[in-house]
């Protein structure tokens, strides 16, 4: 019979892989909670339009979409941000602000097969809604950095490239790009590093068609802008390109203030000024950022930014927002590359060795009492000799073997062997705190 395989881009997690993923997600949860974020969860399946209208062209082409048995056009979530915006918008009156929420779950994108990109991947999202000041941007960027530092990663492993859609829009407006063409031009800029010069030129021609703006001239300025690495030079270039526009110096002030706040939070050294970061998703409005590994393949670890219009566009009272998403695939690949991949250890602490089959009931009583005290306990499901049981205790990774044998029971005790140190001792079976007497 033909054997079934997993679908391309879908993983199955055997226990060892699950233990590594579980460790990753637990670390993210702990960091997010240390920042005062609360966990939430959106549905996996949503109305198709939530994503076709809100996420943008690229994601639209990658949707796992179908018509359900009730004739509804639906899609598996490719991201969580539109659902978050709806959940917060729908209860805006009742939710405490600022809303600091995080979520961890699987997302689905029908991506072209490539290293680091799967069709089902876990993503950790953290977002702040209801706060428009850069204090929220700083808090989010700091959380992003700490969510990578928690694994022992540092400046030699990753950087956060910081761009700004607000400055792009100001610049493009003064170059004559109108609102209707703005998102199109921004998504071409987002492709700058990914496509050839000719392809870029063609895309820009198409995005500017009918506007009278020269693609060649604009591309030359864009190429200069994305090379700039200091706020001062950025300000000088833009003030020269958009003379007399008071919004430019005021935005440059925001840049300096944001870097200052990031300094206060101890993460400014991870940040590079980089207008090459525009972000592919349609809803971003202000500062945008992406974390890249700077060892190995240089892939994106996380991305995010400000999206002040999304809640309003879903039909609710407008609410400013900023957040990021971080994937499990590239982060675990990086951790493996630099030797920092760890696993959760859920192996049993205690293995109960049954001295002889007619003592199974007494042994089960010990098992039950230890489990009730929160100890992870395993024991043989089949009659087996001592040697085999000790082997199994080792194999499952237990630290202690607790032997329930006739001589010990007659003396009102169980024997304990620490399998790491070979130290042996007896513990009274009637002890009211069996767990701490055994685990010492
Ligand atoms: P995104 O840039 O599409 O942003 O995804 C963020 C991260 O998710 C990426 O940097 C990558 O680590 C991971 N990721 C995305 N697609 C895949 C894939 N096919 N396979 C493996 N990993 C992937 C968003 O999704 C935004 N919703 C983030 C956000 C939250 N913005 C504001 N709040």
PDB file of C-alpha atoms in Angstrom, residues 3 22 178 285 305 317 333 335 361 384:
ATOM      1  CA  UNK A   3       2.529   5.254   2.331  1.00  0.00           C
ATOM      2  CA  UNK A  22       8.283  23.768  23.562  1.00  0.00           C
ATOM      3  CA  UNK A 178      -0.086  60.658  -5.015  1.00  0.00           C
ATOM      4  CA  UNK A 285       2.095  53.382   8.810  1.00  0.00           C
ATOM      5  CA  UNK A 305       6.027  48.043  12.908  1.00  0.00           C
ATOM      6  CA  UNK A 317     -13.124  53.275  16.490  1.00  0.00           C
ATOM      7  CA  UNK A 333      17.844  27.295  12.706  1.00  0.00           C
ATOM      8  CA  UNK A 335      20.097  28.674  17.545  1.00  0.00           C
ATOM      9  CA  UNK A 361      -0.549  -2.488  43.961  1.00  0.00           C
ATOM     10  CA  UNK A 384      10.240  -7.289  34.361  1.00  0.00           C
TER      11      UNK A 384
END
